[in-house]
């Protein structure tokens, strides 16, 4: 088990955002986390990244308890988040963003070289000297993913990678993620589009008002009456 | 006469630039006004003075003052700002805590110096004058210009071309996203405070030497002036700070020579208002980089 989350509770801005959440991700898996707006999906990713500190519970990553680590230290362990809204460093160049991504690698061996990242997202090589803030939303998402790959991730947490992207762009982003997973990268995906998330993952968790309410194989969840009614629409 | 005043003003402006660079660097990264910066500047002059009267060579006193004020500045961050950062929304509280540090450092200096005005012993720096193209200049002036030029270029290289500089810019523009990339904000804070303090301390030594006067309150007018420099140049902009500092040095020197020394402060502040009328973000400031800009 690569990532093991046990009974975490998180309060965020005065609200009990997560209640007794447990989940796990095995090495090489692609796991989805679905749920409506405000269910606590982003808070959960941020609790794993230690951008917010859980009140209770335990997160074990690669056999190590993340207990007292700060967010930047968690990133250096190889647990990398591509945050909601991409959060590229808008006034720096594409190349500079990618170089910064390499810091998370620390003393661990590299997993993706700059050339490999350019192979996955050729647009980043074309736009290497361009200021990141001037890229389109889809290109910024590719940059945010490419930047995380430079940090040698053991697991990639993605928060709504298709948010605000054109259908064509979000297809490209998802194709890239599926390919990365097939090549061995472990992925935990938060996605507003539940159908799309279940379609490309092996397992899934459904989060509702801060609690995990359903979990199982993604293929089974697509047939689950509750999931169909609440998240997949008519 | 005019060119002579411009030269003298450029030398003063170069020293103001050292002071303002550190101030704007801390603002750019932390969005905090470090009001203890003037006391750190003063501490630089004091340390170099006492080291010199102890018989240490001046170059060593200069180096000692620069490194010590860098360390003092890191301690100031630790004492006055670190706890506030943890709590978030520290802008106002940081003004109060940094004034506190400012007063403590000034009180110590007042005690140590018995409220006296000190000056470096004669001959601390070789007194040599040159005539270049009809301009009278001194070895001290040339040394200051050379030193500031090298430091400004080194800082520009550091910030724009090195991995550390990228981390400083990243934390300055988006601290949360930086943490998710594995960038240690505390390390960035330590290093920016060290650089800022060292530059301020060095500026203090150079001012103490140029005006031949060192006293416990010497930093305060420079702090006020640094506000003007930094706002005219554009808050957080390093190149803006350098250009505005030299501009103010020249204007000050021309005012004193052709109008009156009493007017120089009024004219500098008038210049501030005129600049803001045409450039609300300062000469090199970007929208959103202003004092009220929140930390993301």
Short mmCIF file of C-alpha atoms in Angstrom, two decimals:
data_model
loop_
_atom_site.label_atom_id
_atom_site.label_comp_id
_atom_site.label_asym_id
_atom_site.label_seq_id
_atom_site.Cartn_x
_atom_site.Cartn_y
_atom_site.Cartn_z
CA UNK A 1 0.00 0.00 0.00
CA UNK A 2 1.53 3.26 -1.15
CA UNK A 3 -0.83 5.70 0.55
CA UNK A 4 -2.87 4.77 3.60
CA UNK A 5 -5.23 7.30 5.14
CA UNK A 6 -6.79 6.28 8.45
CA UNK A 7 -9.68 8.04 10.15
CA UNK A 8 -8.72 11.62 9.45
CA UNK A 9 -10.78 14.57 10.66
CA UNK A 10 -10.22 18.04 9.26
CA UNK A 11 -11.79 21.30 10.22
CA UNK A 12 -11.35 24.04 7.66
CA UNK A 13 -12.47 27.66 8.12
CA UNK A 14 -14.61 26.68 11.07
CA UNK A 15 -16.40 23.87 9.25
CA UNK A 16 -15.93 20.18 9.95
CA UNK A 17 -14.86 19.47 6.37
CA UNK A 18 -13.84 15.82 6.79
CA UNK A 19 -15.18 13.27 9.27
CA UNK A 20 -13.39 10.04 9.90
CA UNK A 21 -12.18 9.55 6.33
CA UNK A 22 -10.17 6.43 5.48
CA UNK A 23 -8.90 5.45 2.08
CA UNK A 24 -5.91 3.83 0.48
CA UNK A 25 -4.13 3.81 -2.86
CA UNK A 26 -1.98 0.91 -4.01
CA UNK A 27 1.14 1.31 -6.07
CA UNK A 28 0.34 1.69 -9.78
CA UNK A 29 -3.37 2.31 -9.25
CA UNK A 30 -5.46 5.15 -10.60
CA UNK A 31 -8.14 5.97 -8.06
CA UNK A 32 -10.97 8.48 -8.35
CA UNK A 33 -12.49 10.63 -5.65
CA UNK A 34 -15.89 11.96 -6.67
CA UNK A 35 -18.50 14.04 -4.93
CA UNK A 36 -20.47 17.22 -5.30
CA UNK A 37 -19.17 20.73 -4.70
CA UNK A 38 -18.22 21.29 -1.10
CA UNK A 39 -18.09 17.58 -0.26
CA UNK A 40 -14.51 18.04 0.96
CA UNK A 41 -12.54 16.65 -2.00
CA UNK A 42 -10.03 19.49 -2.19
CA UNK A 43 -9.71 19.57 1.59
CA UNK A 44 -8.86 15.87 1.53
CA UNK A 45 -6.09 16.38 -1.04
CA UNK A 46 -4.80 19.35 0.94
CA UNK A 47 -4.79 17.29 4.12
CA UNK A 48 -2.71 14.64 2.33
CA UNK A 49 -0.31 17.34 1.10
CA UNK A 50 -0.29 18.91 4.59
CA UNK A 51 -1.44 22.24 3.18
CA UNK A 52 -4.04 21.84 5.93
CA UNK A 53 -3.35 19.92 9.13
CA UNK A 54 -5.78 17.18 10.17
CA UNK A 55 -7.07 17.30 13.74
CA UNK A 56 -7.05 13.55 14.09
CA UNK A 57 -6.05 10.51 12.10
CA UNK A 58 -3.00 9.16 10.40
CA UNK A 59 -1.58 9.41 6.88
CA UNK A 60 1.09 6.90 5.94
CA UNK A 61 2.94 7.31 2.67
CA UNK A 62 5.57 4.85 1.45
CA UNK A 63 5.54 3.37 4.94
CA UNK A 64 6.27 6.71 6.56
CA UNK A 65 3.91 8.57 8.87
CA UNK A 66 3.48 12.11 7.49
CA UNK A 67 2.53 13.26 10.98
CA UNK A 68 4.73 16.28 11.62
CA UNK A 69 5.91 17.18 8.14
CA UNK A 70 5.25 20.56 6.53
CA UNK A 71 3.71 20.79 3.06
CA UNK A 72 7.03 21.31 1.31
CA UNK A 73 8.51 18.28 3.08
CA UNK A 74 5.59 16.09 2.03
CA UNK A 75 6.16 17.18 -1.58
CA UNK A 76 9.82 16.19 -1.26
CA UNK A 77 8.74 12.70 -0.14
CA UNK A 78 7.21 12.25 -3.61
CA UNK A 79 3.57 12.99 -2.79
CA UNK A 80 2.82 15.74 -5.28
CA UNK A 81 -0.40 17.64 -5.78
CA UNK A 82 -1.50 19.45 -8.93
CA UNK A 83 -3.81 21.93 -7.22
CA UNK A 84 -7.20 23.16 -8.31
CA UNK A 85 -6.94 26.07 -10.72
CA UNK A 86 -3.46 24.83 -11.76
CA UNK A 87 -1.60 27.53 -9.78
CA UNK A 88 1.23 27.95 -12.26
CA UNK A 89 3.63 30.73 -11.30
CA UNK A 90 2.05 33.22 -13.65
CA UNK A 91 4.87 35.73 -14.06
CA UNK A 92 7.59 33.14 -14.62
CA UNK A 93 8.43 31.31 -17.84
CA UNK A 94 7.33 27.76 -18.64
CA UNK A 95 10.94 26.61 -18.32
CA UNK A 96 11.32 28.31 -14.92
CA UNK A 97 8.13 26.65 -13.69
CA UNK A 98 9.49 23.26 -14.73
CA UNK A 99 12.84 23.94 -13.06
CA UNK A 100 11.05 24.81 -9.82
CA UNK A 101 9.18 21.53 -10.09
CA UNK A 102 12.51 19.71 -9.82
CA UNK A 103 13.00 20.91 -6.23
CA UNK A 104 10.55 18.32 -4.92
CA UNK A 105 12.88 15.61 -6.21
CA UNK A 106 15.34 16.43 -3.45
CA UNK A 107 17.82 13.60 -3.07
CA UNK A 108 15.56 10.98 -4.64
CA UNK A 109 16.37 9.79 -8.16
CA UNK A 110 14.64 11.57 -11.05
CA UNK A 111 11.65 9.84 -12.66
CA UNK A 112 11.01 12.12 -15.61
CA UNK A 113 13.66 14.17 -17.36
CA UNK A 114 12.89 17.51 -18.96
CA UNK A 115 13.01 15.78 -22.36
CA UNK A 116 10.46 13.18 -21.24
CA UNK A 117 8.12 15.88 -19.96
CA UNK A 118 8.51 17.69 -23.29
CA UNK A 119 7.68 14.39 -25.06
CA UNK A 120 4.49 14.01 -23.00
CA UNK A 121 3.47 17.64 -23.54
CA UNK A 122 5.22 18.92 -26.69
CA UNK A 123 3.49 22.31 -26.33
CA UNK A 124 5.62 23.00 -23.26
CA UNK A 125 8.78 22.75 -25.32
CA UNK A 126 7.35 25.08 -27.98
CA UNK A 127 6.37 27.60 -25.32
CA UNK A 128 9.40 27.10 -23.04
CA UNK A 129 10.31 30.79 -22.90
CA UNK A 130 6.73 32.06 -22.74
CA UNK A 131 5.40 33.56 -19.50
CA UNK A 132 3.15 30.94 -17.88
CA UNK A 133 0.31 33.37 -17.18
CA UNK A 134 -0.16 33.93 -20.91
CA UNK A 135 -0.77 30.23 -21.69
CA UNK A 136 -4.29 28.96 -22.31
CA UNK A 137 -6.05 27.11 -19.48
CA UNK A 138 -5.30 23.72 -21.01
CA UNK A 139 -1.65 24.56 -21.56
CA UNK A 140 -1.40 25.76 -17.95
CA UNK A 141 -2.86 22.45 -16.80
CA UNK A 142 -0.25 20.59 -18.84
CA UNK A 143 2.43 22.80 -17.32
CA UNK A 144 1.12 22.12 -13.80
CA UNK A 145 1.22 18.36 -14.46
CA UNK A 146 4.62 18.55 -16.18
CA UNK A 147 5.97 20.57 -13.28
CA UNK A 148 4.82 17.92 -10.81
CA UNK A 149 6.42 15.16 -12.93
CA UNK A 150 9.75 16.99 -12.70
CA UNK A 151 9.56 16.46 -8.93
CA UNK A 152 9.77 12.64 -9.28
CA UNK A 153 6.31 11.81 -7.89
CA UNK A 154 5.53 8.42 -6.34
CA UNK A 155 1.92 9.51 -6.38
CA UNK A 156 0.23 12.37 -8.19
CA UNK A 157 -2.87 13.97 -6.64
CA UNK A 158 -4.90 15.89 -9.21
CA UNK A 159 -7.58 18.37 -8.20
CA UNK A 160 -10.14 18.91 -10.98
CA UNK A 161 -7.72 18.82 -13.90
CA UNK A 162 -10.49 19.40 -16.46
CA UNK A 163 -11.98 22.43 -14.69
CA UNK A 164 -12.60 25.20 -17.19
CA UNK A 165 -11.02 23.36 -20.11
CA UNK A 166 -12.56 22.88 -23.54
CA UNK A 167 -13.70 19.27 -24.24
CA UNK A 168 -10.81 18.83 -26.66
CA UNK A 169 -8.26 20.07 -24.13
CA UNK A 170 -9.65 17.97 -21.32
CA UNK A 171 -9.48 14.90 -23.61
CA UNK A 172 -5.80 15.62 -24.18
CA UNK A 173 -5.14 16.03 -20.46
CA UNK A 174 -6.99 12.81 -19.60
CA UNK A 175 -5.23 10.86 -22.36
CA UNK A 176 -1.92 11.98 -20.92
CA UNK A 177 -2.93 10.94 -17.39
CA UNK A 178 -4.09 7.50 -18.55
CA UNK A 179 -0.82 7.00 -20.42
CA UNK A 180 1.20 8.06 -17.36
CA UNK A 181 -0.72 5.59 -15.22
CA UNK A 182 -0.15 2.76 -17.71
CA UNK A 183 3.56 3.51 -17.52
CA UNK A 184 3.38 2.96 -13.76
CA UNK A 185 2.53 6.31 -12.17
CA UNK A 186 0.11 6.10 -9.22
CA UNK A 187 -2.68 8.67 -9.46
CA UNK A 188 -5.42 9.90 -7.12
CA UNK A 189 -7.87 11.93 -9.16
CA UNK A 190 -10.47 14.39 -7.93
CA UNK A 191 -12.89 15.18 -10.69
CA UNK A 192 -16.19 17.05 -10.99
CA UNK A 193 -17.17 14.96 -14.01
CA UNK A 194 -17.93 11.69 -12.22
CA UNK A 195 -18.54 9.71 -15.39
CA UNK A 196 -15.22 10.66 -16.84
CA UNK A 197 -13.43 9.89 -13.55
CA UNK A 198 -15.03 6.46 -13.16
CA UNK A 199 -14.37 5.61 -16.79
CA UNK A 200 -10.60 5.97 -16.54
CA UNK A 201 -9.90 4.70 -13.00
CA UNK A 202 -9.75 1.26 -11.41
CA UNK A 203 -11.28 2.11 -8.05
CA UNK A 204 -13.23 5.04 -6.65
CA UNK A 205 -14.45 6.68 -3.47
CA UNK A 206 -17.54 8.85 -3.19
CA UNK A 207 -17.30 11.68 -0.69
CA UNK A 208 -20.48 13.29 0.62
CA UNK A 209 -20.50 16.09 3.21
CA UNK A 210 -17.09 15.12 4.53
CA UNK A 211 -17.64 11.35 4.74
CA UNK A 212 -16.80 8.48 2.43
CA UNK A 213 -20.22 7.04 1.59
CA UNK A 214 -19.45 4.57 -1.20
CA UNK A 215 -16.27 2.84 -2.30
CA UNK A 216 -15.48 0.12 -4.76
CA UNK A 217 -14.37 -0.76 -8.26
CA UNK A 218 -15.09 2.10 -10.66
CA UNK A 219 -16.90 -0.22 -13.06
CA UNK A 220 -19.26 -1.30 -10.25
CA UNK A 221 -19.87 2.28 -9.14
CA UNK A 222 -20.99 3.20 -12.65
CA UNK A 223 -23.78 0.64 -12.20
CA UNK A 224 -24.61 1.70 -8.63
CA UNK A 225 -28.09 3.20 -8.41
CA UNK A 226 -27.11 5.82 -5.79
CA UNK A 227 -24.13 6.94 -7.82
CA UNK A 228 -26.17 7.16 -11.01
CA UNK A 229 -28.88 9.23 -9.31
CA UNK A 230 -26.59 11.60 -7.44
CA UNK A 231 -23.56 12.02 -9.65
CA UNK A 232 -24.04 10.65 -13.14
CA UNK A 233 -27.35 12.38 -13.86
CA UNK A 234 -30.20 11.06 -15.92
CA UNK B 1 28.71 72.61 -10.82
CA UNK B 2 25.58 70.89 -12.10
CA UNK B 3 27.48 67.75 -13.09
CA UNK B 4 29.32 67.80 -9.78
CA UNK B 5 25.99 67.83 -7.90
CA UNK B 6 24.67 65.02 -10.08
CA UNK B 7 27.76 62.94 -9.28
CA UNK B 8 27.41 63.58 -5.54
CA UNK B 9 23.70 62.80 -5.72
CA UNK B 10 24.37 59.55 -7.56
CA UNK B 11 26.73 58.41 -4.83
CA UNK B 12 24.18 59.14 -2.08
CA UNK B 13 21.48 57.54 -4.21
CA UNK B 14 23.60 54.41 -4.63
CA UNK B 15 23.73 54.02 -0.85
CA UNK B 16 19.98 54.66 -0.56
CA UNK B 17 19.55 51.90 -3.13
CA UNK B 18 21.33 49.37 -0.87
CA UNK B 19 18.99 50.29 1.94
CA UNK B 20 15.84 50.28 -0.18
CA UNK B 21 16.70 47.01 -1.97
CA UNK B 22 16.52 45.00 1.23
CA UNK B 23 13.35 46.76 2.30
CA UNK B 24 11.60 46.08 -1.00
CA UNK B 25 12.94 42.50 -1.16
CA UNK B 26 11.29 41.69 2.17
CA UNK B 27 8.12 43.43 1.09
CA UNK B 28 8.09 41.57 -2.21
CA UNK B 29 8.44 38.17 -0.57
CA UNK B 30 6.44 38.64 2.61
CA UNK B 31 4.12 41.60 1.88
CA UNK B 32 5.30 42.95 5.21
CA UNK B 33 6.79 46.34 6.04
CA UNK B 34 9.90 45.73 8.10
CA UNK B 35 10.11 48.92 10.15
CA UNK B 36 13.17 47.59 11.98
CA UNK B 37 15.18 48.01 8.77
CA UNK B 38 16.40 51.47 9.85
CA UNK B 39 17.74 50.12 13.14
CA UNK B 40 19.56 47.32 11.30
CA UNK B 41 21.18 49.95 9.09
CA UNK B 42 22.24 51.84 12.22
CA UNK B 43 23.55 48.62 13.77
CA UNK B 44 25.82 48.16 10.74
CA UNK B 45 27.43 51.56 11.32
CA UNK B 46 27.80 50.86 15.06
CA UNK B 47 29.40 47.45 14.59
CA UNK B 48 31.88 48.80 12.04
CA UNK B 49 32.68 51.76 14.30
CA UNK B 50 33.40 49.69 17.39
CA UNK B 51 35.36 47.15 15.37
CA UNK B 52 37.48 49.97 13.90
CA UNK B 53 38.20 51.63 17.24
CA UNK B 54 39.22 48.21 18.57
CA UNK B 55 41.97 48.39 15.95
CA UNK B 56 40.59 45.97 13.40
CA UNK B 57 41.33 46.85 9.77
CA UNK B 58 38.50 48.72 8.07
CA UNK B 59 37.84 46.11 5.39
CA UNK B 60 37.36 43.55 8.12
CA UNK B 61 35.08 45.88 10.11
CA UNK B 62 33.00 46.39 6.96
CA UNK B 63 32.72 42.65 6.39
CA UNK B 64 31.92 41.99 10.05
CA UNK B 65 29.19 44.66 10.05
CA UNK B 66 27.66 43.28 6.87
CA UNK B 67 27.53 39.67 8.06
CA UNK B 68 26.39 40.61 11.58
CA UNK B 69 23.51 42.76 10.35
CA UNK B 70 22.50 39.91 8.05
CA UNK B 71 22.32 37.65 11.10
CA UNK B 72 20.51 40.33 13.16
CA UNK B 73 17.95 40.64 10.39
CA UNK B 74 17.33 36.87 10.41
CA UNK B 75 16.85 37.07 14.18
CA UNK B 76 14.41 39.97 13.70
CA UNK B 77 12.41 37.78 11.34
CA UNK B 78 12.47 34.98 13.88
CA UNK B 79 11.37 37.19 16.77
CA UNK B 80 9.00 39.65 15.12
CA UNK B 81 7.52 37.95 12.08
CA UNK B 82 7.70 34.17 12.31
CA UNK B 83 4.93 33.71 14.84
CA UNK B 84 2.69 36.16 12.99
CA UNK B 85 3.15 34.27 9.72
CA UNK B 86 1.90 31.11 11.36
CA UNK B 87 -1.27 32.89 12.38
CA UNK B 88 -1.80 34.46 8.93
CA UNK B 89 -3.00 37.99 8.11
CA UNK B 90 0.06 39.45 9.76
CA UNK B 91 0.28 42.79 7.91
CA UNK B 92 -0.82 45.08 10.71
CA UNK B 93 0.64 43.16 13.64
CA UNK B 94 3.98 43.02 11.81
CA UNK B 95 4.12 46.81 11.72
CA UNK B 96 3.77 46.87 15.50
CA UNK B 97 6.27 44.09 16.19
CA UNK B 98 8.86 45.53 13.84
CA UNK B 99 8.54 48.98 15.46
CA UNK B 100 9.17 47.15 18.73
CA UNK B 101 12.37 45.61 17.41
CA UNK B 102 13.39 49.00 15.98
CA UNK B 103 13.01 50.64 19.39
CA UNK B 104 14.86 47.86 21.21
CA UNK B 105 17.83 48.08 18.84
CA UNK B 106 17.87 51.88 19.12
CA UNK B 107 17.74 51.74 22.91
CA UNK B 108 20.67 49.34 22.99
CA UNK B 109 22.63 51.62 20.67
CA UNK B 110 21.76 54.65 22.75
CA UNK B 111 23.04 52.92 25.87
CA UNK B 112 26.20 51.70 24.21
CA UNK B 113 27.04 55.12 22.74
CA UNK B 114 25.81 57.21 25.69
CA UNK B 115 23.61 59.12 23.21
CA UNK B 116 26.76 60.54 21.64
CA UNK B 117 27.40 61.16 17.97
CA UNK B 118 30.32 58.98 16.97
CA UNK B 119 32.61 59.22 14.00
CA UNK B 120 35.17 56.93 12.45
CA UNK B 121 38.75 57.84 13.42
CA UNK B 122 40.45 60.06 10.86
CA UNK B 123 42.12 58.03 8.15
CA UNK B 124 39.85 54.98 8.60
CA UNK B 125 39.37 55.16 4.87
CA UNK B 126 42.21 56.70 2.79
CA UNK B 127 41.38 60.34 2.03
CA UNK B 128 42.25 60.82 -1.62
CA UNK B 129 40.75 63.18 -4.15
CA UNK B 130 40.85 63.06 -7.92
CA UNK B 131 39.94 65.46 -10.69
CA UNK B 132 38.27 63.64 -13.55
CA UNK B 133 37.07 65.80 -16.48
CA UNK B 134 36.74 68.75 -14.13
CA UNK B 135 34.74 66.75 -11.56
CA UNK B 136 36.09 66.44 -8.07
CA UNK B 137 35.66 62.98 -6.65
CA UNK B 138 37.14 60.94 -3.84
CA UNK B 139 38.40 57.41 -3.49
CA UNK B 140 35.49 56.82 -1.10
CA UNK B 141 32.92 57.94 -3.68
CA UNK B 142 34.45 55.76 -6.37
CA UNK B 143 34.62 52.79 -4.01
CA UNK B 144 30.97 53.23 -3.05
CA UNK B 145 29.86 53.44 -6.68
CA UNK B 146 31.87 50.35 -7.60
CA UNK B 147 30.67 48.37 -4.60
CA UNK B 148 27.01 49.21 -5.15
CA UNK B 149 27.24 48.44 -8.86
CA UNK B 150 28.72 45.01 -8.18
CA UNK B 151 26.18 44.22 -5.45
CA UNK B 152 23.18 45.32 -7.50
CA UNK B 153 24.34 43.22 -10.47
CA UNK B 154 25.01 40.25 -8.21
CA UNK B 155 21.57 40.55 -6.61
CA UNK B 156 19.89 40.86 -10.01
CA UNK B 157 21.71 37.74 -11.19
CA UNK B 158 20.83 35.91 -8.01
CA UNK B 159 17.13 36.71 -8.20
CA UNK B 160 16.66 36.25 -11.94
CA UNK B 161 19.04 33.50 -12.90
CA UNK B 162 19.59 31.10 -10.00
CA UNK B 163 17.46 28.37 -8.49
CA UNK B 164 17.33 30.26 -5.22
CA UNK B 165 16.08 33.37 -6.98
CA UNK B 166 13.35 31.34 -8.66
CA UNK B 167 12.29 30.07 -5.24
CA UNK B 168 12.19 33.63 -3.89
CA UNK B 169 10.01 34.74 -6.79
CA UNK B 170 7.80 31.67 -6.46
CA UNK B 171 7.15 32.21 -2.73
CA UNK B 172 6.61 35.89 -3.42
CA UNK B 173 3.93 35.24 -6.05
CA UNK B 174 2.16 32.19 -4.60
CA UNK B 175 3.29 30.75 -1.31
CA UNK B 176 0.74 27.92 -1.17
CA UNK B 177 1.51 26.63 -4.64
CA UNK B 178 5.23 26.90 -3.84
CA UNK B 179 4.86 24.67 -0.81
CA UNK B 180 3.14 22.02 -2.95
CA UNK B 181 6.22 22.10 -5.22
CA UNK B 182 8.54 21.35 -2.33
CA UNK B 183 9.81 24.90 -1.90
CA UNK B 184 10.67 25.68 1.70
CA UNK B 185 9.25 29.12 2.48
CA UNK B 186 11.12 29.32 5.82
CA UNK B 187 14.43 28.86 3.98
CA UNK B 188 13.44 31.58 1.51
CA UNK B 189 12.56 33.91 4.40
CA UNK B 190 15.86 33.27 6.15
CA UNK B 191 17.86 33.99 3.06
CA UNK B 192 15.96 37.12 2.02
CA UNK B 193 16.19 38.53 5.54
CA UNK B 194 19.91 37.82 5.60
CA UNK B 195 20.49 39.56 2.28
CA UNK B 196 18.25 42.49 3.22
CA UNK B 197 19.96 42.96 6.59
CA UNK B 198 23.45 42.66 5.15
CA UNK B 199 22.71 45.29 2.48
CA UNK B 200 21.21 47.64 5.09
CA UNK B 201 24.19 47.17 7.43
CA UNK B 202 26.63 47.85 4.61
CA UNK B 203 24.66 50.97 3.69
CA UNK B 204 24.89 52.08 7.32
CA UNK B 205 28.68 51.77 7.32
CA UNK B 206 28.97 53.67 4.05
CA UNK B 207 26.67 56.48 5.25
CA UNK B 208 28.50 56.66 8.56
CA UNK B 209 31.74 57.00 6.65
CA UNK B 210 30.47 59.50 4.05
CA UNK B 211 28.76 61.84 6.53
CA UNK B 212 31.28 61.04 9.26
CA UNK B 213 28.46 60.74 11.76
CA UNK B 214 27.07 57.70 13.55
CA UNK B 215 24.29 57.90 16.11
CA UNK B 216 21.53 55.70 17.42
CA UNK B 217 18.76 57.42 15.46
CA UNK B 218 20.57 57.64 12.13
CA UNK B 219 18.41 54.94 10.55
CA UNK B 220 15.04 56.61 10.95
CA UNK B 221 15.27 59.30 8.22
CA UNK B 222 16.55 56.59 5.88
CA UNK B 223 13.61 54.37 6.68
CA UNK B 224 11.20 57.17 5.80
CA UNK B 225 13.15 57.84 2.64
CA UNK B 226 13.14 54.15 1.77
CA UNK B 227 9.34 54.28 1.79
CA UNK B 228 9.46 57.02 -0.82
CA UNK B 229 12.07 55.18 -2.89
CA UNK B 230 10.14 51.95 -2.79
CA UNK B 231 6.77 53.51 -3.58
CA UNK B 232 8.15 55.61 -6.46
CA UNK B 233 10.05 52.62 -7.83
CA UNK B 234 7.06 50.31 -7.44
CA UNK B 235 6.62 48.14 -4.35
CA UNK B 236 8.50 44.89 -4.66
CA UNK B 237 10.40 45.98 -7.78
CA UNK B 238 14.18 45.72 -7.37
CA UNK B 239 15.10 47.68 -10.50
CA UNK B 240 12.52 50.33 -9.54
CA UNK B 241 14.16 50.71 -6.13
CA UNK B 242 17.62 51.25 -7.62
CA UNK B 243 16.45 53.78 -10.19
CA UNK B 244 14.22 55.67 -7.74
CA UNK B 245 16.98 55.73 -5.10
CA UNK B 246 19.49 57.28 -7.48
CA UNK B 247 16.88 59.71 -8.77
CA UNK B 248 16.12 60.83 -5.23
CA UNK B 249 19.80 61.13 -4.38
CA UNK B 250 20.31 63.43 -7.38
CA UNK B 251 17.21 65.54 -6.70
CA UNK B 252 18.18 65.90 -3.06
CA UNK B 253 21.66 67.01 -3.93
CA UNK B 254 20.39 69.52 -6.52
CA UNK B 255 17.80 70.91 -4.08
CA UNK B 256 20.41 71.43 -1.42
CA UNK B 257 22.80 73.09 -3.87
CA UNK B 258 20.36 75.38 -5.67
CA UNK B 259 17.37 75.87 -3.34
CA UNK B 260 17.71 75.08 0.33
CA UNK B 261 18.37 72.05 2.46
CA UNK B 262 15.13 72.58 4.43
CA UNK B 263 13.10 72.10 1.27
CA UNK B 264 14.68 68.83 0.20
CA UNK B 265 12.35 66.56 2.18
CA UNK B 266 9.26 68.48 1.07
CA UNK B 267 10.34 68.28 -2.56
CA UNK B 268 10.97 64.54 -2.34
CA UNK B 269 7.50 63.92 -0.96
CA UNK B 270 5.98 66.23 -3.58
CA UNK B 271 7.76 64.09 -6.16
CA UNK B 272 6.15 61.02 -4.58
CA UNK B 273 2.66 62.45 -5.07
CA UNK B 274 3.35 63.56 -8.63
CA UNK B 275 4.71 60.10 -9.48
CA UNK B 276 1.67 58.38 -8.04
CA UNK B 277 -0.59 60.70 -10.02
CA UNK B 278 0.84 59.35 -13.29
CA UNK B 279 2.03 55.91 -12.16
CA UNK B 280 -0.32 54.66 -9.43
CA UNK B 281 1.77 51.49 -9.03
CA UNK B 282 5.09 53.33 -9.08
CA UNK B 283 7.48 53.44 -12.02
CA UNK B 284 8.06 49.69 -12.20
CA UNK B 285 5.26 48.33 -10.07
CA UNK B 286 2.65 45.94 -11.33
CA UNK B 287 -1.00 46.21 -10.55
CA UNK B 288 -1.78 44.20 -7.45
CA UNK B 289 1.74 44.59 -6.11
CA UNK B 290 0.74 47.47 -3.88
CA UNK B 291 0.84 47.70 -0.11
CA UNK B 292 -2.74 46.52 0.29
CA UNK B 293 -2.15 43.50 -1.94
CA UNK B 294 -2.98 40.41 0.01
CA UNK B 295 -0.88 37.33 0.34
CA UNK B 296 -2.25 34.45 -1.58
#
